[in-house]
């Protein structure tokens, strides 16, 4: 399973990248707003040090506007993925971009049939939002299993990009259910390192090594 980082904060991306945890980046208008910087400048900076795919979301509501934005975004970096919302106009745009072999990521997906529609349009990635489903009392991860089964039944190449990931159990379930990618905030990536027995084990090794080093020097 690939790890994408779900942020437009360049410092966070650099930090995760130094730990080898960034196979790609996803952004959206809310994350750009949170980062508080110019859209183009931010994406260009991310592209300057990330080789993996960077999802950049179109803002138009009609196909023509989405395609125009896609043309512009493609000039911002070498591995830009055009992120497009699940809608009839969005799927028109995805179909045209996919015919031109331009990578796309269909976002705000909440049902298995929306994922099927995106795959049939030729999407490179589909982004089901598991955390937001949990927020309204559904089992968000059930959606991942259903999409996996549908894509496998019909040999779709569209990758399942598990989004709205809020905690490590979402990542564990994504990996167990066959999610291709999980896009994750830095906080959740950092939580992957944690285990109380690891902390205890390291503490013991340091303690023992100090005693051993003390004896060796004596
Ligand atoms: O990429 C967008 C998606 O991950 C949203 O996450 O936490 O705002 O539901 P969240």
Short mmCIF file of C-alpha atoms and ligand atoms in Angstrom, two decimals:
data_model
loop_
_atom_site.label_atom_id
_atom_site.label_comp_id
_atom_site.label_asym_id
_atom_site.label_seq_id
_atom_site.Cartn_x
_atom_site.Cartn_y
_atom_site.Cartn_z
CA UNK A 1 0.00 0.00 0.00
CA UNK A 2 1.35 3.41 -0.93
CA UNK A 3 1.34 6.29 1.55
CA UNK A 4 0.30 9.72 0.29
CA UNK A 5 0.32 12.72 2.59
CA UNK A 6 -2.94 14.67 2.73
CA UNK A 7 -1.81 18.26 3.20
CA UNK A 8 -0.73 21.42 1.39
CA UNK A 9 1.66 22.35 4.21
CA UNK A 10 5.11 22.19 2.61
CA UNK A 11 6.95 21.85 5.94
CA UNK A 12 4.82 18.83 6.86
CA UNK A 13 5.46 17.23 3.46
CA UNK A 14 9.23 17.77 3.83
CA UNK A 15 9.19 16.24 7.33
CA UNK A 16 7.30 13.12 6.22
CA UNK A 17 9.40 12.85 3.05
CA UNK A 18 12.64 12.79 5.06
CA UNK A 19 11.28 9.70 6.83
CA UNK A 20 10.53 8.05 3.47
CA UNK A 21 6.79 8.15 4.08
CA UNK A 22 5.68 10.11 1.03
CA UNK A 23 4.83 8.18 -2.14
CA UNK A 24 2.61 11.07 -3.24
CA UNK A 25 0.62 14.10 -2.09
CA UNK A 26 -3.09 14.97 -2.14
CA UNK A 27 -4.40 18.50 -1.80
CA UNK A 28 -7.88 20.02 -1.92
CA UNK A 29 -9.29 23.57 -1.68
CA UNK A 30 -9.75 23.29 2.11
CA UNK A 31 -6.13 22.17 2.61
CA UNK A 32 -4.87 24.99 0.36
CA UNK A 33 -6.94 27.46 2.42
CA UNK A 34 -5.50 26.01 5.66
CA UNK A 35 -1.92 26.33 4.34
CA UNK A 36 -2.66 30.01 3.68
CA UNK A 37 -0.50 30.37 0.58
CA UNK A 38 -0.99 30.92 -3.15
CA UNK A 39 -2.25 27.76 -4.87
CA UNK A 40 0.18 27.70 -7.80
CA UNK A 41 3.19 28.70 -5.72
CA UNK A 42 2.41 25.92 -3.19
CA UNK A 43 2.00 23.17 -5.80
CA UNK A 44 5.13 24.28 -7.67
CA UNK A 45 7.13 24.12 -4.44
CA UNK A 46 5.79 20.63 -3.59
CA UNK A 47 6.63 19.50 -7.15
CA UNK A 48 10.20 20.73 -6.74
CA UNK A 49 11.02 17.97 -4.22
CA UNK A 50 8.32 15.29 -4.55
CA UNK A 51 8.64 12.88 -7.47
CA UNK A 52 5.41 10.97 -6.79
CA UNK A 53 1.93 12.01 -7.94
CA UNK A 54 0.50 15.29 -6.61
CA UNK A 55 -3.29 15.64 -6.74
CA UNK A 56 -4.50 19.17 -7.51
CA UNK A 57 -8.24 19.78 -7.40
CA UNK A 58 -10.18 21.67 -10.06
CA UNK A 59 -12.57 24.35 -8.81
CA UNK A 60 -14.98 24.68 -11.74
CA UNK A 61 -18.41 23.06 -11.74
CA UNK A 62 -18.55 22.44 -15.49
CA UNK A 63 -16.51 20.12 -17.68
CA UNK A 64 -15.10 22.91 -19.85
CA UNK A 65 -13.83 24.83 -16.83
CA UNK A 66 -12.32 21.68 -15.30
CA UNK A 67 -10.45 20.88 -18.52
CA UNK A 68 -9.14 24.43 -18.74
CA UNK A 69 -7.87 24.26 -15.16
CA UNK A 70 -6.34 20.85 -15.84
CA UNK A 71 -4.30 22.33 -18.70
CA UNK A 72 -2.95 25.00 -16.36
CA UNK A 73 -2.21 22.60 -13.48
CA UNK A 74 -0.23 20.34 -15.81
CA UNK A 75 2.30 23.18 -16.22
CA UNK A 76 2.89 23.36 -12.44
CA UNK A 77 4.87 20.12 -12.15
CA UNK A 78 5.87 16.85 -13.78
CA UNK A 79 3.56 14.48 -11.95
CA UNK A 80 0.32 16.39 -11.47
CA UNK A 81 -2.87 14.35 -11.04
CA UNK A 82 -6.07 16.24 -11.85
CA UNK A 83 -8.47 15.84 -8.93
CA UNK A 84 -12.11 16.13 -9.93
CA UNK A 85 -15.29 15.88 -7.87
CA UNK A 86 -17.80 13.07 -8.41
CA UNK A 87 -20.49 14.65 -10.62
CA UNK A 88 -21.83 14.18 -14.17
CA UNK A 89 -19.72 17.13 -15.41
CA UNK A 90 -16.74 15.79 -13.49
CA UNK A 91 -17.02 12.37 -15.13
CA UNK A 92 -17.23 13.99 -18.57
CA UNK A 93 -13.94 15.70 -17.81
CA UNK A 94 -12.36 12.50 -16.42
CA UNK A 95 -13.31 10.60 -19.58
CA UNK A 96 -11.68 13.21 -21.82
CA UNK A 97 -8.55 13.46 -19.69
CA UNK A 98 -8.20 9.69 -19.48
CA UNK A 99 -8.45 9.41 -23.28
CA UNK A 100 -5.44 11.73 -23.36
CA UNK A 101 -3.68 9.55 -20.72
CA UNK A 102 -3.76 12.40 -18.18
CA UNK A 103 -3.98 11.06 -14.62
CA UNK A 104 -7.13 11.81 -12.61
CA UNK A 105 -8.35 11.37 -9.05
CA UNK A 106 -12.12 11.31 -8.50
CA UNK A 107 -12.88 12.76 -5.08
CA UNK A 108 -15.75 13.07 -2.54
CA UNK A 109 -16.79 9.48 -3.21
CA UNK A 110 -19.15 7.92 -0.66
CA UNK A 111 -20.71 4.91 -2.39
CA UNK A 112 -19.47 1.84 -4.27
CA UNK A 113 -21.53 2.77 -7.33
CA UNK A 114 -19.92 6.22 -7.49
CA UNK A 115 -16.57 4.40 -7.50
CA UNK A 116 -17.79 2.15 -10.34
CA UNK A 117 -18.90 5.21 -12.33
CA UNK A 118 -15.46 6.80 -11.81
CA UNK A 119 -13.68 3.61 -12.89
CA UNK A 120 -15.85 3.35 -16.02
CA UNK A 121 -14.92 6.97 -16.86
CA UNK A 122 -11.27 5.88 -16.77
CA UNK A 123 -10.15 7.46 -13.49
CA UNK A 124 -6.60 6.68 -12.37
CA UNK A 125 -7.60 6.97 -8.70
CA UNK A 126 -10.88 7.01 -6.81
CA UNK A 127 -10.99 8.64 -3.37
CA UNK A 128 -13.57 7.22 -0.93
CA UNK A 129 -13.82 9.36 2.23
CA UNK A 130 -13.90 6.85 5.09
CA UNK A 131 -13.65 9.27 8.05
CA UNK A 132 -16.58 11.39 6.89
CA UNK A 133 -18.71 8.24 6.59
CA UNK A 134 -17.76 7.28 10.16
CA UNK A 135 -18.80 10.83 11.18
CA UNK A 136 -22.39 10.15 10.09
CA UNK A 137 -22.65 6.74 11.74
CA UNK A 138 -21.61 4.49 8.85
CA UNK A 139 -18.71 2.02 8.78
CA UNK A 140 -16.50 3.93 6.35
CA UNK A 141 -14.18 0.98 5.82
CA UNK A 142 -17.05 -1.22 4.52
CA UNK A 143 -16.93 0.96 1.41
CA UNK A 144 -13.30 0.02 0.77
CA UNK A 145 -14.09 -3.70 0.81
CA UNK A 146 -17.03 -3.20 -1.56
CA UNK A 147 -15.03 -1.12 -4.03
CA UNK A 148 -12.16 -3.64 -3.91
CA UNK A 149 -14.56 -6.45 -4.78
CA UNK A 150 -16.17 -4.53 -7.65
CA UNK A 151 -12.83 -3.47 -9.15
CA UNK A 152 -11.49 -7.03 -8.86
CA UNK A 153 -14.68 -8.53 -10.36
CA UNK A 154 -14.21 -6.49 -13.52
CA UNK A 155 -10.41 -6.02 -13.52
CA UNK A 156 -10.52 -2.23 -13.32
CA UNK A 157 -7.06 -0.62 -13.09
CA UNK A 158 -8.43 2.36 -11.13
CA UNK A 159 -6.60 2.58 -7.81
CA UNK A 160 -8.47 2.85 -4.52
CA UNK A 161 -7.06 5.91 -2.73
CA UNK A 162 -8.44 5.70 0.80
CA UNK A 163 -9.08 9.30 1.94
CA UNK A 164 -10.39 11.12 5.00
CA UNK A 165 -8.14 8.87 7.05
CA UNK A 166 -8.22 9.94 10.68
CA UNK A 167 -6.26 7.32 12.68
CA UNK A 168 -3.93 4.29 12.37
CA UNK A 169 -6.79 1.74 12.45
CA UNK A 170 -8.08 3.25 9.20
CA UNK A 171 -4.63 2.55 7.72
CA UNK A 172 -4.52 -0.99 9.08
CA UNK A 173 -7.98 -1.74 7.68
CA UNK A 174 -7.05 -0.15 4.32
CA UNK A 175 -4.04 -2.44 4.07
CA UNK A 176 -6.03 -5.53 5.11
CA UNK A 177 -8.86 -4.76 2.68
CA UNK A 178 -6.58 -4.09 -0.30
CA UNK A 179 -6.64 -0.30 -0.55
CA UNK A 180 -3.96 0.69 -3.10
CA UNK A 181 -3.11 3.99 -1.41
CA UNK A 182 -3.96 5.68 1.89
CA UNK A 183 -3.73 9.46 1.99
CA UNK A 184 -3.03 10.52 5.51
CA UNK A 185 -2.36 13.66 7.61
CA UNK A 186 1.14 13.98 9.12
CA UNK A 187 -0.25 13.41 12.62
CA UNK A 188 -1.52 9.95 11.66
CA UNK A 189 1.71 9.05 9.85
CA UNK A 190 3.66 9.89 13.03
CA UNK A 191 1.32 7.71 15.10
CA UNK A 192 2.44 4.69 13.05
CA UNK A 193 5.80 4.70 14.84
CA UNK A 194 4.29 4.42 18.29
CA UNK A 195 4.11 1.36 20.50
CA UNK A 196 4.62 1.37 24.29
CA UNK A 197 6.70 -1.84 24.07
CA UNK A 198 8.97 -0.16 21.51
CA UNK A 199 9.53 2.78 23.89
CA UNK A 200 10.18 0.38 26.77
CA UNK A 201 12.53 -1.77 24.66
CA UNK A 202 14.57 1.24 23.47
CA UNK A 203 14.81 2.57 27.04
CA UNK A 204 16.11 -0.79 28.24
CA UNK A 205 18.67 -1.06 25.42
CA UNK A 206 19.98 2.45 26.20
CA UNK A 207 20.20 1.65 29.92
CA UNK A 208 22.00 -1.66 29.29
CA UNK A 209 24.35 -0.18 26.71
CA UNK A 210 25.41 2.54 29.16
CA UNK A 211 26.22 -0.06 31.81
CA UNK A 212 28.05 -2.23 29.29
CA UNK A 213 29.97 0.74 27.87
CA UNK A 214 30.88 1.79 31.44
CA UNK A 215 32.33 -1.68 32.17
CA UNK A 216 34.19 -1.84 28.85
CA UNK A 217 35.92 1.46 29.62
CA UNK A 218 36.81 0.54 33.23
O1 LIG B 1 -8.25 14.59 0.68
C1 LIG B 1 -9.42 14.94 1.35
C2 LIG B 1 -9.85 14.06 2.44
O2 LIG B 1 -8.80 13.29 2.90
C3 LIG B 1 -10.62 14.80 3.49
O3 LIG B 1 -10.33 14.46 4.79
O4 LIG B 1 -10.46 14.72 7.24
O5 LIG B 1 -11.37 16.53 5.74
O6 LIG B 1 -12.55 14.36 5.96
P1 LIG B 1 -11.22 15.06 5.99
#
